[in-house]
mmCIF file of C-alpha atoms in Angstrom:
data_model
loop_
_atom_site.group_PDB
_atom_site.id
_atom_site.type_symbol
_atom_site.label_atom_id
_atom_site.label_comp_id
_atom_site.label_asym_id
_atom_site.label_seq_id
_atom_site.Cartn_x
_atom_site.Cartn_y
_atom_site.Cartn_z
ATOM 1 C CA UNK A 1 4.146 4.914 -9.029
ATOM 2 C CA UNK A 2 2.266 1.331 -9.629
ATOM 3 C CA UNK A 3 0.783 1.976 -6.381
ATOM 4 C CA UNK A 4 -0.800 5.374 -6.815
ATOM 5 C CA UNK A 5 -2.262 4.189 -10.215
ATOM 6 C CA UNK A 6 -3.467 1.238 -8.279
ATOM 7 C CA UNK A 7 -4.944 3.575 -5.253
ATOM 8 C CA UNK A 8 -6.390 6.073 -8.505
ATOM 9 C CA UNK A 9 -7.741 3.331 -10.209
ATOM 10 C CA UNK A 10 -9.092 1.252 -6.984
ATOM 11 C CA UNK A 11 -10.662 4.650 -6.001
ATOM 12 C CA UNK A 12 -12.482 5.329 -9.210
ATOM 13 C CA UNK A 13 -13.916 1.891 -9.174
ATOM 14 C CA UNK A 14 -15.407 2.168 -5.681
ATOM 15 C CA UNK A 15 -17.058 5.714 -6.821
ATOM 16 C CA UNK A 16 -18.844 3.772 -10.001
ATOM 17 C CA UNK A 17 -16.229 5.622 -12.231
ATOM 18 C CA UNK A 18 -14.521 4.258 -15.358
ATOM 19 C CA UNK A 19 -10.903 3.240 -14.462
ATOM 20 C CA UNK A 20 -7.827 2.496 -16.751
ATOM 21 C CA UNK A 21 -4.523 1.155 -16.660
ATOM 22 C CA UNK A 22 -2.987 3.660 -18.630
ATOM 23 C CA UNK A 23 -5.667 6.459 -17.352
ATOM 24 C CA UNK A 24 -4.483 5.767 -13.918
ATOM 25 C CA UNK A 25 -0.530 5.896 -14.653
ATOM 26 C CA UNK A 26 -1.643 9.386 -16.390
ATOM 27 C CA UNK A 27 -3.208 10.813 -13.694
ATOM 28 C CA UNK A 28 -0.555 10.195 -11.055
ATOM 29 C CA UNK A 29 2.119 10.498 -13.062
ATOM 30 C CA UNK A 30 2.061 14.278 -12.802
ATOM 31 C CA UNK A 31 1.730 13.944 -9.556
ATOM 32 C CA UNK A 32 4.880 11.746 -8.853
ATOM 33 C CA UNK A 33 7.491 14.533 -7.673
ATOM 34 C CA UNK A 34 4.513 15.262 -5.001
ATOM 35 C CA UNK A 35 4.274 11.762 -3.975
ATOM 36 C CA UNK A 36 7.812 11.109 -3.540
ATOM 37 C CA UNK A 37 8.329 14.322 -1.404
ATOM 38 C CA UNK A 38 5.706 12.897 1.005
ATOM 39 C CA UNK A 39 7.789 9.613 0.892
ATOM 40 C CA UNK A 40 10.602 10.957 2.187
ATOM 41 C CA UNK A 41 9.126 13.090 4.745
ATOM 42 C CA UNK A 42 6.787 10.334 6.392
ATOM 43 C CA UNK A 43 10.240 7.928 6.050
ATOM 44 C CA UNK A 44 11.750 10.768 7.978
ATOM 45 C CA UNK A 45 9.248 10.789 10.856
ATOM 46 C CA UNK A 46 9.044 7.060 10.629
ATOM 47 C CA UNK A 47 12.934 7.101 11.187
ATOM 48 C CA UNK A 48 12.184 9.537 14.294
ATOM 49 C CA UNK A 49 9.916 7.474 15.640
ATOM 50 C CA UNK A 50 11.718 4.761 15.678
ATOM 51 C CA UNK A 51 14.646 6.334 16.736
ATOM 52 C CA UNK A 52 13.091 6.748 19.938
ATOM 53 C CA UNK A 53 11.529 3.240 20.097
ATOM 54 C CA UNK A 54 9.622 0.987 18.168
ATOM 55 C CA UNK A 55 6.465 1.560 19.494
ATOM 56 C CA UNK A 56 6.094 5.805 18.372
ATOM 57 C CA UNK A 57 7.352 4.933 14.764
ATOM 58 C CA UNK A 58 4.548 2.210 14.423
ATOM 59 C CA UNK A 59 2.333 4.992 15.981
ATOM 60 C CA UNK A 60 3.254 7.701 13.399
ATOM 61 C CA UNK A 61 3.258 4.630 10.520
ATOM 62 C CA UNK A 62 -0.160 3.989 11.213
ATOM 63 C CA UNK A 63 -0.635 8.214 11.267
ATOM 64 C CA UNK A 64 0.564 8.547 8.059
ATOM 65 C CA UNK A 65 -0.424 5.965 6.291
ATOM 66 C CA UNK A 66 -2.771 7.239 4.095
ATOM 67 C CA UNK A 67 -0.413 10.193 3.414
ATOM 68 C CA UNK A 68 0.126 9.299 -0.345
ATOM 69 C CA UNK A 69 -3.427 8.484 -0.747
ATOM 70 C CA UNK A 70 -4.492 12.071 -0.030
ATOM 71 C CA UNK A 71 -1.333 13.516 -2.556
ATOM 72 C CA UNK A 72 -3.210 11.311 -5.546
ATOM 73 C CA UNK A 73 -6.807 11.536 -4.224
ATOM 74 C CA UNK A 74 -7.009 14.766 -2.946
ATOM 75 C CA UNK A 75 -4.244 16.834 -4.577
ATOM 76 C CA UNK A 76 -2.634 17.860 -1.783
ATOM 77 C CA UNK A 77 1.055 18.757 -1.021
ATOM 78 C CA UNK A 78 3.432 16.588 0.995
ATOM 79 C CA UNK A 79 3.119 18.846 4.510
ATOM 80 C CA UNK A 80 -0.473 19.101 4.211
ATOM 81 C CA UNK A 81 -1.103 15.030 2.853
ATOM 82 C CA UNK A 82 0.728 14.243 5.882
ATOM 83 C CA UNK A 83 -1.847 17.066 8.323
ATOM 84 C CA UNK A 84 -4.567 15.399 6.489
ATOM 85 C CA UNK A 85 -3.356 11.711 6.896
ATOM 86 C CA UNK A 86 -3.214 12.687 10.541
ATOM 87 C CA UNK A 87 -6.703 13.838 10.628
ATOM 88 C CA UNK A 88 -8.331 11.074 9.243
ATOM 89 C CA UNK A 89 -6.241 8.715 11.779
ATOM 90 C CA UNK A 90 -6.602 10.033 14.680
ATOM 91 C CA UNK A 91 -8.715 12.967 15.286
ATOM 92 C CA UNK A 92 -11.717 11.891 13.364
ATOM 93 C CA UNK A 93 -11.728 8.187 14.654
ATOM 94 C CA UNK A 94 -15.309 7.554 16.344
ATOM 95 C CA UNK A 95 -14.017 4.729 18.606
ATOM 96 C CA UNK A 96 -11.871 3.182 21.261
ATOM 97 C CA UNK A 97 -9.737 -0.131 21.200
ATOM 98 C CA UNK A 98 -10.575 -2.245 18.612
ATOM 99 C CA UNK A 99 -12.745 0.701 16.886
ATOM 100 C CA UNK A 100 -10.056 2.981 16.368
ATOM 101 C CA UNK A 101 -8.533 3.665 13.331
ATOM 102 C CA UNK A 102 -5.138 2.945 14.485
ATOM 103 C CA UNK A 103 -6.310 -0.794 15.321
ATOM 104 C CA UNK A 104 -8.142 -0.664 11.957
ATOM 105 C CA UNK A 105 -4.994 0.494 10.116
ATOM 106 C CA UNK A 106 -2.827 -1.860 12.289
ATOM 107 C CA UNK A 107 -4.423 -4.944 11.499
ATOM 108 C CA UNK A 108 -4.629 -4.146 7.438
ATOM 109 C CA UNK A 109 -0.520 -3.584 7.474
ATOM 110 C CA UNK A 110 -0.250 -6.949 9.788
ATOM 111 C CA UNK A 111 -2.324 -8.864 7.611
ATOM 112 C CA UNK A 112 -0.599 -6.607 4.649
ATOM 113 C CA UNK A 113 2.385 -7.958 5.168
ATOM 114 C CA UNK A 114 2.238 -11.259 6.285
ATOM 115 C CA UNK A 115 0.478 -11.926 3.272
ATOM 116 C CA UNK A 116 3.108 -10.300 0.917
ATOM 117 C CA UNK A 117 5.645 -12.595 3.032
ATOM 118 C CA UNK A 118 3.077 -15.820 2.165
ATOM 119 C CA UNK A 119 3.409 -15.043 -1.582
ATOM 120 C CA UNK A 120 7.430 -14.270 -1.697
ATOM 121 C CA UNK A 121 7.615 -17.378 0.284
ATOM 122 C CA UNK A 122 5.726 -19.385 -2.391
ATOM 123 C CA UNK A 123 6.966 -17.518 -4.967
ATOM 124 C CA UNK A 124 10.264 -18.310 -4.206
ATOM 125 C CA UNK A 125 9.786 -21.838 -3.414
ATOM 126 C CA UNK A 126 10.703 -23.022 -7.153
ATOM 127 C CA UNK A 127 14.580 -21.341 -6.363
ATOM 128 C CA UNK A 128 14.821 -22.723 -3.557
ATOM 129 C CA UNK A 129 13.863 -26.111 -4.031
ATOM 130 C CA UNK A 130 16.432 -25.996 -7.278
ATOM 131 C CA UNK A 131 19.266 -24.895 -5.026
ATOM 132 C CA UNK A 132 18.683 -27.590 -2.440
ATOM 133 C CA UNK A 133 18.417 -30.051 -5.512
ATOM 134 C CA UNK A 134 21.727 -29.066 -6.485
ATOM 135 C CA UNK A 135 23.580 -28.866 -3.369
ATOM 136 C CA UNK A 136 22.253 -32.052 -2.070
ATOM 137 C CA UNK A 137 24.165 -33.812 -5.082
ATOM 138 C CA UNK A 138 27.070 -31.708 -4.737
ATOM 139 C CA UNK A 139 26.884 -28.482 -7.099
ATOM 140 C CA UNK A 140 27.548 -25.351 -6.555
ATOM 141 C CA UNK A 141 24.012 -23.620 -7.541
ATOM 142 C CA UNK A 142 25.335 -20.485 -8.815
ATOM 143 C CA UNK A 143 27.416 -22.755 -11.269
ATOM 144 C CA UNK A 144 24.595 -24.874 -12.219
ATOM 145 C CA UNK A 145 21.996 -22.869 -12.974
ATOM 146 C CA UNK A 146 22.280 -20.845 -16.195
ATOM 147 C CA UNK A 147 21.505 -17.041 -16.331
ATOM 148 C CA UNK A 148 18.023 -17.351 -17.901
ATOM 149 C CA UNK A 149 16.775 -19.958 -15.491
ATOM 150 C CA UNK A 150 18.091 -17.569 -12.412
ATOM 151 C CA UNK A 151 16.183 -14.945 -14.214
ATOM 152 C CA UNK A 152 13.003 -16.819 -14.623
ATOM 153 C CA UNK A 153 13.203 -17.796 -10.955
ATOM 154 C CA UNK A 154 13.660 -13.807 -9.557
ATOM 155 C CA UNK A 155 10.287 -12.842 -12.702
ATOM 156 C CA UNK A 156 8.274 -15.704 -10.604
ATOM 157 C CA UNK A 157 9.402 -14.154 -7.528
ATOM 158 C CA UNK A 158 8.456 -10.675 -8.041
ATOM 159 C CA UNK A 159 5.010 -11.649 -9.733
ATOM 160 C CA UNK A 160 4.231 -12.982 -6.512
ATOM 161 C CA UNK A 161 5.129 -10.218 -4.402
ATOM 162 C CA UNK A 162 3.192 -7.732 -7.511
ATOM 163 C CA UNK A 163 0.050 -10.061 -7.186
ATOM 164 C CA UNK A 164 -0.488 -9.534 -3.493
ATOM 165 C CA UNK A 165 0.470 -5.926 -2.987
ATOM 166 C CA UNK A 166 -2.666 -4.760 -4.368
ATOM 167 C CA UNK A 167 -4.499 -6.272 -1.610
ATOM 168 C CA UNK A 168 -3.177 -4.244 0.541
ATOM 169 C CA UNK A 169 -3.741 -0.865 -1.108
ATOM 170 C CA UNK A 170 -7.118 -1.895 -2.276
ATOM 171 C CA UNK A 171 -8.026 -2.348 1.586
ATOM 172 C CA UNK A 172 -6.702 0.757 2.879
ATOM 173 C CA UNK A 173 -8.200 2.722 -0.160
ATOM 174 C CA UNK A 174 -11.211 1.349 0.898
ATOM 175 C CA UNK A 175 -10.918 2.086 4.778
ATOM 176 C CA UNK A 176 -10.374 5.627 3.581
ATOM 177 C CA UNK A 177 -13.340 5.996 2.330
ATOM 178 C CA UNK A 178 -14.746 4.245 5.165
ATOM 179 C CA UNK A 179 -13.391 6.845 7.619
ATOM 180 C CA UNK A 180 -14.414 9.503 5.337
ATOM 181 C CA UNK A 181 -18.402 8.396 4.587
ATOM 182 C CA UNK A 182 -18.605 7.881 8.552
ATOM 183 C CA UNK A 183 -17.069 11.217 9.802
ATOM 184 C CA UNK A 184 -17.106 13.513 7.282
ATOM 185 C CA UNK A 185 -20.224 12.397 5.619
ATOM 186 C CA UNK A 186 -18.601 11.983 2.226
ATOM 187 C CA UNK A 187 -21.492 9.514 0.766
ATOM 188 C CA UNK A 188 -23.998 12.463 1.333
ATOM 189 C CA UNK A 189 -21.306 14.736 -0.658
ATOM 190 C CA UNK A 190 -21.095 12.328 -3.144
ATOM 191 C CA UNK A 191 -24.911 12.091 -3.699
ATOM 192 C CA UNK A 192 -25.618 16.010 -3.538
ATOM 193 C CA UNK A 193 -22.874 16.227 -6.294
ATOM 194 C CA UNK A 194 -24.654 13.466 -8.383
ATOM 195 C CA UNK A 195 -27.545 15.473 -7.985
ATOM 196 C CA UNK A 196 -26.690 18.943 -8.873
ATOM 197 C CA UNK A 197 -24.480 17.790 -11.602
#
């Protein structure tokens, strides 16, 4: 849900459209049994994939992946989000190699997630530096450290994993509309809208 606000709000920022937390969560919230429908049936193709080797379900990851974008941006259902997620993928990409969309959509997950892994890692380098403090003079950490402090340590964990998810949305919100302005001509759209409105 956080991140289909985020992709609603991201989305009406790059269109020089007022955006609000609350707005956003109200706009997708309605939208939510859609969105999780189109979870499950990308996680199930994922699963297929995968099931056959690693290499298809990265394929029909990278297919998919802007699946739940289209559900909040577009309105779409789950079967046709994931048709449409498909299109924009693969048959409207306008190159080869390192100019296709799947390399484009590759790199933003690889980068995507290491840096997610970069900020659990420091995130969670408080913990673990307190649990190597106490076992190297003997304690048992789970003894030592009290319930709040454990607590404290997880909140700092998960704020650091919440500060760089964004960063991946934003970018694959934007290569969206990237993919969209250069094959479907969706700046010109845009503009004759502006202007007849």
């Amino acid at each position: 849900l956080s991140m289909a606000a985020l992709t609603h709000a991201v989305s009406r920022r790059f269109l020089d459209e007022p955006a609000g937390v609350f707005s956003s969560y109200a706009a997708v919230l309605r939208r939510f049994p859609v969105l999780v429908a189109t979870g499950f049936l990308a996680g199930v193709l994922y699963s297929m994939g995968c099931a056959m080797a690693c290499l298809p379900g990265m394929m029909l990851m990278a297919a998919f992946v802007f699946a739940p974008l289209v559900v909040v941006l577009e309105t779409c259902g789950p079967v046709a989000a994931l048709t449409r997620s498909f299109t924009l993928t693969v048959r409207r990409s306008t190159g080869r190699l390192f100019h296709h969309n799947f390399f484009k959509i590759s790199m933003i997950l690889t980068l995507f997630t290491l840096i997610t892994l970069a900020a659990y890692a420091l995130a969670s380098t408080p913990r673990m530096v307190l649990y190597g403090y106490y076992h190297w003079i003997g304690l048992r950490p789970e003894f030592a450290v009290s319930d709040a402090m454990e607590r404290l340590l997880r909140t700092v964990e998960y704020l650091g994993i919440s500060v760089a998810e964004p960063l991946g949305m934003t970018a694959l919100v934007l290569l969206y509309y990237d993919i969209r302005m250069r094959a479907e001509g969706f700046d010109l759209e845009r503009l004759l809208e502006r202007r007849a409105g």
